[in-house]
Amino acid sequence: MKRTIRCFMLLFLVLTLGMVWVGCAKPPEAEKEAAKKAMDAAISAGAEKYSWADFEAARKVWDAAESQLKEKKYKKAKQGYINAKAAFEKAATAVETGKKAVSDQANAALKTIQEDWGKLSITASKMEKKLKDKKQAWTADAKAISEGLTKSKEMIATAPAEAKAKLDELKALIEKWGATFKEMTTTTSKPKTTKKK
């Protein structure tokens, strides 16, 4: 009888260990799904634009978990997905701070570009007669700059990253015309030399 009890206990122990082993051998689908939802929420919040460093760190943790899952290291993958979920949530939380920083940068850039645009407009009005073949290009670019400034000003509140990118384009355009006007001034102000006979 003792022998039968021992056999049953041994069989019970083997079955229990087998079930535990089988339970541990399952892929961590729930953790992966939770991490995926956190990643999607971070993307929707704008983490790729406004908390890029945190988002990239979270993406690396996700990639490591995916790699562990492929290698069937389920316990490590499970912990990796848990860590990825937390990292994506952190990135999503940092979006507002990042958005404010980009918005502040865009506002500062807008102010500087508006000042530069004002100076360039004055220079252009003084150089209008000298523009000749560049008049059409100047008119088109001046309109684009003016409209771009208005649009950027409106975008700063809702899409500061896009507004900043637009302002960078406008800055380049203003710098191009600033260099053009400077070149026109230096070439027209050079005295003509006459050859002595």
Coordinates of C-alpha atoms in Angstrom, one line a residue:
M1 CA 0.0 0.0 0.0
K2 CA 2.8 2.4 0.8
R3 CA 4.3 1.5 -2.5
T4 CA 1.1 2.4 -4.3
I5 CA 0.9 5.7 -2.5
R6 CA 4.5 6.4 -3.4
C7 CA 3.7 5.6 -7.0
F8 CA 0.7 7.8 -7.0
M9 CA 2.7 10.6 -5.4
L10 CA 5.5 10.2 -7.9
L11 CA 3.0 10.2 -10.7
F12 CA 1.3 13.2 -9.3
L13 CA 4.6 15.0 -9.0
V14 CA 5.6 14.2 -12.5
L15 CA 2.3 15.3 -13.9
T16 CA 2.4 18.5 -11.9
L17 CA 6.0 19.3 -13.1
G18 CA 4.9 18.4 -16.6
M19 CA 2.0 20.8 -16.4
V20 CA 4.2 23.6 -15.0
W21 CA 6.7 23.0 -17.7
V22 CA 4.0 23.0 -20.4
G23 CA 2.5 26.2 -18.8
C24 CA 5.9 27.9 -19.0
A25 CA 6.5 26.8 -22.5
K26 CA 3.6 28.9 -23.9
P27 CA 4.4 32.1 -25.8
P28 CA 3.5 35.2 -23.8
E29 CA 0.7 36.3 -26.0
A30 CA -1.1 38.5 -23.4
E31 CA 2.0 40.4 -22.6
K32 CA 2.8 40.9 -26.3
E33 CA -0.6 42.2 -27.0
A34 CA -0.5 44.6 -24.0
A35 CA 2.9 45.9 -25.2
K36 CA 1.6 46.2 -28.8
K37 CA -1.4 48.3 -27.5
A38 CA 1.0 50.5 -25.5
M39 CA 3.1 51.0 -28.6
D40 CA 0.1 51.9 -30.7
A41 CA -1.1 54.4 -28.1
A42 CA 2.4 56.0 -28.0
I43 CA 2.4 56.3 -31.8
S44 CA -1.1 57.8 -31.7
A45 CA 0.0 60.3 -29.1
G46 CA 2.9 61.4 -31.2
A47 CA 5.8 59.8 -29.3
E48 CA 7.8 59.2 -32.5
K49 CA 7.9 63.0 -33.0
Y50 CA 7.8 64.5 -29.5
S51 CA 9.5 61.9 -27.3
W52 CA 11.7 60.2 -29.8
A53 CA 14.5 59.1 -27.5
D54 CA 12.0 57.4 -25.1
F55 CA 10.1 55.9 -28.0
E56 CA 13.3 54.5 -29.6
A57 CA 14.4 53.0 -26.3
A58 CA 11.0 51.3 -26.0
R59 CA 11.3 50.0 -29.6
K60 CA 14.6 48.4 -28.7
V61 CA 13.1 46.6 -25.7
W62 CA 10.2 45.5 -28.0
D63 CA 12.7 44.2 -30.7
A64 CA 14.6 42.3 -28.0
A65 CA 11.4 40.7 -26.8
E66 CA 10.4 39.7 -30.3
S67 CA 13.8 38.2 -30.9
Q68 CA 13.5 36.2 -27.6
L69 CA 10.1 35.0 -28.7
K70 CA 11.4 33.7 -32.0
E71 CA 14.2 31.9 -30.1
K72 CA 11.4 30.4 -27.9
K73 CA 12.9 32.0 -24.8
Y74 CA 9.4 32.6 -23.5
K75 CA 10.2 33.6 -19.9
K76 CA 12.6 36.3 -21.1
A77 CA 10.3 37.3 -23.9
K78 CA 7.4 37.7 -21.4
Q79 CA 9.6 40.0 -19.2
G80 CA 10.7 41.9 -22.3
Y81 CA 7.1 42.6 -23.3
I82 CA 6.3 43.8 -19.8
N83 CA 9.3 46.1 -19.9
A84 CA 8.4 47.3 -23.5
K85 CA 4.9 48.1 -22.3
A86 CA 6.2 50.2 -19.5
A87 CA 8.7 51.9 -21.8
F88 CA 6.0 52.7 -24.4
E89 CA 3.8 54.1 -21.7
K90 CA 6.7 56.3 -20.5
A91 CA 7.2 57.6 -24.1
A92 CA 3.5 58.4 -24.4
T93 CA 3.6 60.3 -21.1
A94 CA 6.6 62.4 -22.3
V95 CA 4.8 63.5 -25.5
E96 CA 3.2 66.6 -23.9
T97 CA 6.6 67.8 -22.5
G98 CA 8.2 67.2 -25.9
K99 CA 5.4 68.9 -27.8
K100 CA 5.7 72.0 -25.6
A101 CA 9.5 72.1 -26.2
V102 CA 9.0 71.8 -30.0
S103 CA 6.3 74.4 -29.8
D104 CA 8.6 76.8 -27.9
Q105 CA 11.3 76.3 -30.5
A106 CA 8.8 76.9 -33.3
N107 CA 7.6 80.1 -31.7
A108 CA 11.2 81.3 -31.3
A109 CA 12.0 80.4 -34.9
L110 CA 8.8 82.1 -36.1
K111 CA 9.7 85.4 -34.3
T112 CA 13.2 85.3 -35.8
I113 CA 12.0 84.5 -39.3
Q114 CA 9.4 87.2 -39.2
E115 CA 12.1 89.8 -38.3
D116 CA 14.3 88.5 -41.1
W117 CA 11.4 88.6 -43.5
G118 CA 10.7 92.2 -42.6
K119 CA 14.3 93.2 -43.2
L120 CA 14.3 91.2 -46.5
S121 CA 11.1 92.9 -47.7
I122 CA 12.6 96.3 -47.1
T123 CA 15.8 95.3 -49.0
A124 CA 13.7 93.9 -51.9
S125 CA 11.7 97.1 -52.2
K126 CA 14.9 99.0 -52.5
M127 CA 16.3 96.6 -55.0
E128 CA 13.1 96.2 -57.1
K129 CA 14.5 97.9 -60.2
K130 CA 17.7 95.8 -60.1
L131 CA 15.7 92.5 -59.9
K132 CA 15.0 92.4 -63.7
D133 CA 15.1 88.7 -64.7
K134 CA 14.7 87.5 -61.0
K135 CA 11.5 89.5 -60.5
Q136 CA 9.2 86.6 -61.2
A137 CA 11.1 84.2 -59.0
W138 CA 11.2 86.8 -56.2
T139 CA 7.4 87.4 -56.5
A140 CA 6.6 83.7 -56.3
D141 CA 9.0 83.1 -53.3
A142 CA 7.8 86.2 -51.5
K143 CA 4.2 85.0 -51.8
A144 CA 5.3 81.5 -50.6
I145 CA 7.1 83.0 -47.6
S146 CA 4.2 85.2 -46.6
E147 CA 1.7 82.4 -46.9
G148 CA 4.1 80.0 -45.2
L149 CA 4.5 82.3 -42.2
T150 CA 0.7 82.6 -41.8
K151 CA 0.3 78.8 -42.1
S152 CA 3.1 78.0 -39.7
K153 CA 1.7 80.4 -37.1
E154 CA -1.6 78.5 -37.2
M155 CA 0.1 75.1 -37.1
I156 CA 2.2 75.7 -34.0
A157 CA -0.6 75.0 -31.6
T158 CA -1.8 71.7 -33.3
A159 CA 1.3 70.4 -35.1
P160 CA 4.4 72.1 -33.8
A161 CA 6.8 69.6 -35.4
E162 CA 5.4 70.2 -38.8
A163 CA 5.3 73.9 -38.2
K164 CA 9.0 73.8 -37.2
A165 CA 9.9 71.9 -40.4
K166 CA 7.9 74.5 -42.5
L167 CA 9.7 77.3 -40.7
D168 CA 13.1 75.7 -41.5
E169 CA 12.1 75.7 -45.2
L170 CA 11.1 79.4 -45.0
K171 CA 14.3 80.3 -43.3
A172 CA 16.3 78.7 -46.1
L173 CA 14.3 80.6 -48.7
I174 CA 14.9 83.9 -46.8
E175 CA 18.6 83.2 -46.5
K176 CA 18.8 82.4 -50.3
W177 CA 17.2 85.7 -51.2
G178 CA 19.3 87.5 -48.6
A179 CA 22.4 86.2 -50.3
T180 CA 21.0 87.0 -53.7
F181 CA 20.4 90.7 -52.7
K182 CA 23.8 90.9 -51.1
E183 CA 25.4 89.6 -54.2
M184 CA 23.4 92.1 -56.4
T185 CA 24.5 94.9 -54.1
T186 CA 28.2 94.1 -54.3
T187 CA 28.2 93.6 -58.1
T188 CA 26.4 96.9 -58.7
S189 CA 28.4 98.9 -56.3
K190 CA 31.8 97.9 -57.8
P191 CA 33.2 100.9 -59.7
K192 CA 33.8 100.4 -63.4
T193 CA 37.4 100.5 -64.3
T194 CA 38.5 102.1 -67.5
K195 CA 41.5 101.1 -69.4
K196 CA 44.2 103.7 -69.9
K197 CA 45.5 104.1 -73.4

